[in-house]
Amino acid sequence: MRAGDQGTCPTLPGDLHGERDERLGRDAAELTALAFHLTAHGLVLEILAGPLAGIYDPTGPGRLLFGFFATMAQTERENIREATLEGLDAASRKGKHGGRPPVITDDMLHTLLRRRQGGETVETIQPDLIIPTGRRKGCNPSLSSIYRALAEHEKTQAYPETVETAHADFAALHQRDRSPE
């Protein structure tokens, strides 16, 4: 049973109550730790509902059940991970990428570079930059966001052929994914 889960009956000394068997742990390591904790403190597990309702002692025959629960929890965790990765991959093929939009837009970067070339400091330019979208729309970007955007720009300027190759590879991959098979 994880933090925040509650059973429906009062806890008696020596008993751990769980409402559903699938909420015992997220993976094999967590369930193994639970079994060791129950054993060390002389506790038993009582599952109140579901097909496996009953009382289980992790030191006796209940050890097999805990092994089964651990395997099922690990399998479920791996299935969730695979489904998440497949969903991210499908979204990427459709041109949708997760994460927040960049705070510093290309226009802001162009303004920033032009004014820096004119001798102004980032600190004097920052109040004039306005975030166009997102949660902080209408606010000024932080100095760290500005310096991060400048560093990324310098990196692309230092290795232009690498950036061009990466863009070409991405475009080819994107085009291949869109073409009917």
PDB file of C-alpha atoms in Angstrom:
ATOM      1  CA  MET A   1       0.000   0.000   0.000  1.00  0.00           C
ATOM      2  CA  ARG A   2       1.490   3.370  -0.984  1.00  0.00           C
ATOM      3  CA  ALA A   3       1.336   6.635   0.901  1.00  0.00           C
ATOM      4  CA  GLY A   4      -2.107   8.171   0.522  1.00  0.00           C
ATOM      5  CA  ASP A   5      -3.923   4.848   0.099  1.00  0.00           C
ATOM      6  CA  GLN A   6      -6.383   4.039   2.853  1.00  0.00           C
ATOM      7  CA  GLY A   7      -8.205   0.889   3.809  1.00  0.00           C
ATOM      8  CA  THR A   8     -11.857   0.940   4.843  1.00  0.00           C
ATOM      9  CA  CYS A   9     -11.656  -0.877   8.164  1.00  0.00           C
ATOM     10  CA  PRO A  10      -9.892   0.069  11.368  1.00  0.00           C
ATOM     11  CA  THR A  11      -6.283  -1.041  11.619  1.00  0.00           C
ATOM     12  CA  LEU A  12      -5.597  -3.645  14.249  1.00  0.00           C
ATOM     13  CA  PRO A  13      -2.109  -4.132  15.664  1.00  0.00           C
ATOM     14  CA  GLY A  14      -0.223  -6.498  13.366  1.00  0.00           C
ATOM     15  CA  ASP A  15      -2.463  -5.927  10.329  1.00  0.00           C
ATOM     16  CA  LEU A  16      -2.051  -3.858   7.144  1.00  0.00           C
ATOM     17  CA  HIS A  17      -5.272  -3.359   5.220  1.00  0.00           C
ATOM     18  CA  GLY A  18      -5.367  -2.644   1.487  1.00  0.00           C
ATOM     19  CA  GLU A  19      -8.470  -1.976  -0.554  1.00  0.00           C
ATOM     20  CA  ARG A  20      -7.214  -3.284  -3.909  1.00  0.00           C
ATOM     21  CA  ASP A  21      -4.343  -5.629  -4.684  1.00  0.00           C
ATOM     22  CA  GLU A  22      -3.015  -3.519  -7.597  1.00  0.00           C
ATOM     23  CA  ARG A  23      -2.228  -0.571  -5.299  1.00  0.00           C
ATOM     24  CA  LEU A  24       0.403  -2.404  -3.259  1.00  0.00           C
ATOM     25  CA  GLY A  25       3.383  -1.027  -5.161  1.00  0.00           C
ATOM     26  CA  ARG A  26       4.641   0.335  -8.455  1.00  0.00           C
ATOM     27  CA  ASP A  27       7.343  -2.219  -9.188  1.00  0.00           C
ATOM     28  CA  ALA A  28       9.072  -5.331  -7.925  1.00  0.00           C
ATOM     29  CA  ALA A  29      11.531  -3.394  -5.768  1.00  0.00           C
ATOM     30  CA  GLU A  30       8.758  -1.523  -3.970  1.00  0.00           C
ATOM     31  CA  LEU A  31       6.783  -4.706  -3.292  1.00  0.00           C
ATOM     32  CA  THR A  32       9.883  -6.542  -2.101  1.00  0.00           C
ATOM     33  CA  ALA A  33      10.597  -3.692   0.292  1.00  0.00           C
ATOM     34  CA  LEU A  34       6.987  -3.880   1.532  1.00  0.00           C
ATOM     35  CA  ALA A  35       7.287  -7.625   2.115  1.00  0.00           C
ATOM     36  CA  PHE A  36      10.541  -7.161   4.063  1.00  0.00           C
ATOM     37  CA  HIS A  37       8.958  -4.373   6.120  1.00  0.00           C
ATOM     38  CA  LEU A  38       5.901  -6.485   6.916  1.00  0.00           C
ATOM     39  CA  THR A  39       8.086  -9.442   7.875  1.00  0.00           C
ATOM     40  CA  ALA A  40      10.416  -7.338  10.025  1.00  0.00           C
ATOM     41  CA  HIS A  41       7.490  -5.884  11.974  1.00  0.00           C
ATOM     42  CA  GLY A  42       5.467  -9.071  12.229  1.00  0.00           C
ATOM     43  CA  LEU A  43       2.630  -7.709  10.089  1.00  0.00           C
ATOM     44  CA  VAL A  44       0.286  -9.456   7.674  1.00  0.00           C
ATOM     45  CA  LEU A  45      -1.534  -8.023   4.676  1.00  0.00           C
ATOM     46  CA  GLU A  46      -5.313  -8.134   4.357  1.00  0.00           C
ATOM     47  CA  ILE A  47      -6.772  -7.427   0.914  1.00  0.00           C
ATOM     48  CA  LEU A  48     -10.355  -6.302   1.393  1.00  0.00           C
ATOM     49  CA  ALA A  49     -11.778  -6.525  -2.141  1.00  0.00           C
ATOM     50  CA  GLY A  50     -11.143  -8.107  -5.492  1.00  0.00           C
ATOM     51  CA  PRO A  51     -10.521 -11.656  -6.629  1.00  0.00           C
ATOM     52  CA  LEU A  52      -7.631 -12.104  -4.192  1.00  0.00           C
ATOM     53  CA  ALA A  53      -9.379 -10.884  -1.034  1.00  0.00           C
ATOM     54  CA  GLY A  54      -7.952 -12.467   2.071  1.00  0.00           C
ATOM     55  CA  ILE A  55      -5.113 -12.339   4.591  1.00  0.00           C
ATOM     56  CA  TYR A  56      -1.546 -12.956   3.402  1.00  0.00           C
ATOM     57  CA  ASP A  57       1.610 -13.441   5.439  1.00  0.00           C
ATOM     58  CA  PRO A  58       4.760 -12.503   3.455  1.00  0.00           C
ATOM     59  CA  THR A  59       6.805 -15.130   5.334  1.00  0.00           C
ATOM     60  CA  GLY A  60       4.644 -18.157   4.556  1.00  0.00           C
ATOM     61  CA  PRO A  61       2.552 -19.108   1.537  1.00  0.00           C
ATOM     62  CA  GLY A  62       1.871 -15.420   0.970  1.00  0.00           C
ATOM     63  CA  ARG A  63       5.455 -15.085  -0.302  1.00  0.00           C
ATOM     64  CA  LEU A  64       4.364 -16.606  -3.623  1.00  0.00           C
ATOM     65  CA  LEU A  65       1.526 -14.086  -3.874  1.00  0.00           C
ATOM     66  CA  PHE A  66       3.922 -11.196  -3.182  1.00  0.00           C
ATOM     67  CA  GLY A  67       6.177 -12.509  -5.954  1.00  0.00           C
ATOM     68  CA  PHE A  68       3.187 -12.586  -8.288  1.00  0.00           C
ATOM     69  CA  PHE A  69       2.197  -9.038  -7.305  1.00  0.00           C
ATOM     70  CA  ALA A  70       5.770  -7.864  -7.871  1.00  0.00           C
ATOM     71  CA  THR A  71       5.867  -9.393 -11.351  1.00  0.00           C
ATOM     72  CA  MET A  72       2.484  -7.916 -12.287  1.00  0.00           C
ATOM     73  CA  ALA A  73       3.455  -4.465 -10.970  1.00  0.00           C
ATOM     74  CA  GLN A  74       6.698  -4.519 -12.939  1.00  0.00           C
ATOM     75  CA  THR A  75       4.884  -5.632 -16.102  1.00  0.00           C
ATOM     76  CA  GLU A  76       2.255  -2.903 -15.700  1.00  0.00           C
ATOM     77  CA  ARG A  77       4.957  -0.274 -15.202  1.00  0.00           C
ATOM     78  CA  GLU A  78       6.761  -1.425 -18.371  1.00  0.00           C
ATOM     79  CA  ASN A  79       3.464  -1.370 -20.333  1.00  0.00           C
ATOM     80  CA  ILE A  80       2.762   2.194 -19.204  1.00  0.00           C
ATOM     81  CA  ARG A  81       6.278   3.249 -20.198  1.00  0.00           C
ATOM     82  CA  GLU A  82       5.986   1.636 -23.656  1.00  0.00           C
ATOM     83  CA  ALA A  83       2.567   3.218 -24.275  1.00  0.00           C
ATOM     84  CA  THR A  84       3.913   6.620 -23.263  1.00  0.00           C
ATOM     85  CA  LEU A  85       6.904   6.327 -25.594  1.00  0.00           C
ATOM     86  CA  GLU A  86       4.667   5.176 -28.463  1.00  0.00           C
ATOM     87  CA  GLY A  87       2.361   8.151 -27.874  1.00  0.00           C
ATOM     88  CA  LEU A  88       5.284  10.585 -27.849  1.00  0.00           C
ATOM     89  CA  ASP A  89       6.630   9.036 -31.046  1.00  0.00           C
ATOM     90  CA  ALA A  90       3.234   9.278 -32.774  1.00  0.00           C
ATOM     91  CA  ALA A  91       2.881  12.915 -31.708  1.00  0.00           C
ATOM     92  CA  SER A  92       6.389  13.649 -32.968  1.00  0.00           C
ATOM     93  CA  ARG A  93       5.551  12.166 -36.369  1.00  0.00           C
ATOM     94  CA  LYS A  94       2.542  14.506 -36.522  1.00  0.00           C
ATOM     95  CA  GLY A  95       4.819  17.468 -35.827  1.00  0.00           C
ATOM     96  CA  LYS A  96       3.687  17.925 -32.236  1.00  0.00           C
ATOM     97  CA  HIS A  97       6.445  18.214 -29.681  1.00  0.00           C
ATOM     98  CA  GLY A  98       5.835  18.410 -25.976  1.00  0.00           C
ATOM     99  CA  GLY A  99       7.167  20.970 -23.602  1.00  0.00           C
ATOM    100  CA  ARG A 100       6.756  24.652 -23.184  1.00  0.00           C
ATOM    101  CA  PRO A 101       7.203  27.036 -26.087  1.00  0.00           C
ATOM    102  CA  PRO A 102      10.503  28.913 -26.067  1.00  0.00           C
ATOM    103  CA  VAL A 103      10.390  32.144 -24.111  1.00  0.00           C
ATOM    104  CA  ILE A 104      12.808  33.911 -26.453  1.00  0.00           C
ATOM    105  CA  THR A 105      11.343  33.998 -29.968  1.00  0.00           C
ATOM    106  CA  ASP A 106      13.392  34.479 -33.136  1.00  0.00           C
ATOM    107  CA  ASP A 107      12.258  38.118 -33.316  1.00  0.00           C
ATOM    108  CA  MET A 108      13.314  38.724 -29.721  1.00  0.00           C
ATOM    109  CA  LEU A 109      16.685  37.088 -30.386  1.00  0.00           C
ATOM    110  CA  HIS A 110      17.190  39.224 -33.494  1.00  0.00           C
ATOM    111  CA  THR A 111      16.406  42.386 -31.488  1.00  0.00           C
ATOM    112  CA  LEU A 112      18.664  41.242 -28.690  1.00  0.00           C
ATOM    113  CA  LEU A 113      21.591  40.530 -31.025  1.00  0.00           C
ATOM    114  CA  ARG A 114      21.165  43.825 -32.884  1.00  0.00           C
ATOM    115  CA  ARG A 115      21.069  45.876 -29.678  1.00  0.00           C
ATOM    116  CA  ARG A 116      23.988  43.976 -28.137  1.00  0.00           C
ATOM    117  CA  GLN A 117      25.978  44.687 -31.277  1.00  0.00           C
ATOM    118  CA  GLY A 118      25.170  48.367 -30.651  1.00  0.00           C
ATOM    119  CA  GLY A 119      26.848  48.139 -27.256  1.00  0.00           C
ATOM    120  CA  GLU A 120      23.863  47.691 -24.926  1.00  0.00           C
ATOM    121  CA  THR A 121      24.005  45.201 -22.058  1.00  0.00           C
ATOM    122  CA  VAL A 122      21.536  42.364 -21.565  1.00  0.00           C
ATOM    123  CA  GLU A 123      20.337  44.039 -18.361  1.00  0.00           C
ATOM    124  CA  THR A 124      19.321  47.205 -20.232  1.00  0.00           C
ATOM    125  CA  ILE A 125      17.666  45.285 -23.087  1.00  0.00           C
ATOM    126  CA  GLN A 126      15.697  42.878 -20.884  1.00  0.00           C
ATOM    127  CA  PRO A 127      12.920  45.313 -19.775  1.00  0.00           C
ATOM    128  CA  ASP A 128      12.083  46.043 -23.434  1.00  0.00           C
ATOM    129  CA  LEU A 129      11.539  42.362 -24.349  1.00  0.00           C
ATOM    130  CA  ILE A 130       7.978  41.048 -23.916  1.00  0.00           C
ATOM    131  CA  ILE A 131       7.012  37.356 -23.908  1.00  0.00           C
ATOM    132  CA  PRO A 132       4.367  36.956 -26.671  1.00  0.00           C
ATOM    133  CA  THR A 133       2.700  33.656 -25.637  1.00  0.00           C
ATOM    134  CA  GLY A 134       2.261  31.233 -22.784  1.00  0.00           C
ATOM    135  CA  ARG A 135       1.609  31.583 -19.104  1.00  0.00           C
ATOM    136  CA  ARG A 136       3.952  34.562 -18.765  1.00  0.00           C
ATOM    137  CA  LYS A 137       2.544  36.401 -21.792  1.00  0.00           C
ATOM    138  CA  GLY A 138       3.163  40.134 -21.474  1.00  0.00           C
ATOM    139  CA  CYS A 139       5.998  39.746 -18.954  1.00  0.00           C
ATOM    140  CA  ASN A 140       9.709  40.261 -19.450  1.00  0.00           C
ATOM    141  CA  PRO A 141      11.885  37.173 -19.912  1.00  0.00           C
ATOM    142  CA  SER A 142      14.348  36.422 -17.127  1.00  0.00           C
ATOM    143  CA  LEU A 143      18.011  37.198 -17.565  1.00  0.00           C
ATOM    144  CA  SER A 144      18.804  33.486 -17.411  1.00  0.00           C
ATOM    145  CA  SER A 145      16.404  32.811 -20.324  1.00  0.00           C
ATOM    146  CA  ILE A 146      18.088  35.541 -22.339  1.00  0.00           C
ATOM    147  CA  TYR A 147      21.592  34.261 -21.604  1.00  0.00           C
ATOM    148  CA  ARG A 148      20.485  30.682 -22.408  1.00  0.00           C
ATOM    149  CA  ALA A 149      19.088  31.821 -25.780  1.00  0.00           C
ATOM    150  CA  LEU A 150      22.322  33.697 -26.512  1.00  0.00           C
ATOM    151  CA  ALA A 151      24.396  30.613 -25.661  1.00  0.00           C
ATOM    152  CA  GLU A 152      22.248  28.415 -27.930  1.00  0.00           C
ATOM    153  CA  HIS A 153      22.587  30.972 -30.726  1.00  0.00           C
ATOM    154  CA  GLU A 154      26.368  31.066 -30.310  1.00  0.00           C
ATOM    155  CA  LYS A 155      26.462  27.270 -30.439  1.00  0.00           C
ATOM    156  CA  THR A 156      24.575  27.222 -33.731  1.00  0.00           C
ATOM    157  CA  GLN A 157      26.901  29.893 -35.104  1.00  0.00           C
ATOM    158  CA  ALA A 158      30.003  27.970 -33.989  1.00  0.00           C
ATOM    159  CA  TYR A 159      28.922  24.723 -35.699  1.00  0.00           C
ATOM    160  CA  PRO A 160      26.693  25.750 -38.634  1.00  0.00           C
ATOM    161  CA  GLU A 161      27.404  22.638 -40.718  1.00  0.00           C
ATOM    162  CA  THR A 162      26.382  20.366 -37.843  1.00  0.00           C
ATOM    163  CA  VAL A 163      23.153  22.272 -37.357  1.00  0.00           C
ATOM    164  CA  GLU A 164      22.390  22.160 -41.096  1.00  0.00           C
ATOM    165  CA  THR A 165      23.066  18.415 -41.187  1.00  0.00           C
ATOM    166  CA  ALA A 166      20.775  17.860 -38.196  1.00  0.00           C
ATOM    167  CA  HIS A 167      18.003  19.921 -39.815  1.00  0.00           C
ATOM    168  CA  ALA A 168      18.387  18.037 -43.113  1.00  0.00           C
ATOM    169  CA  ASP A 169      18.317  14.667 -41.335  1.00  0.00           C
ATOM    170  CA  PHE A 170      15.209  15.685 -39.402  1.00  0.00           C
ATOM    171  CA  ALA A 171      13.463  16.904 -42.564  1.00  0.00           C
ATOM    172  CA  ALA A 172      14.288  13.652 -44.374  1.00  0.00           C
ATOM    173  CA  LEU A 173      13.018  11.586 -41.444  1.00  0.00           C
ATOM    174  CA  HIS A 174       9.861  13.682 -41.229  1.00  0.00           C
ATOM    175  CA  GLN A 175       9.269  13.346 -44.987  1.00  0.00           C
ATOM    176  CA  ARG A 176       9.806   9.564 -44.835  1.00  0.00           C
ATOM    177  CA  ASP A 177       7.280   9.238 -42.002  1.00  0.00           C
ATOM    178  CA  ARG A 178       4.666  11.196 -43.988  1.00  0.00           C
ATOM    179  CA  SER A 179       5.071   9.230 -47.218  1.00  0.00           C
ATOM    180  CA  PRO A 180       2.522   6.391 -47.708  1.00  0.00           C
ATOM    181  CA  GLU A 181       3.969   2.918 -47.672  1.00  0.00           C
TER     182      GLU A 181
END
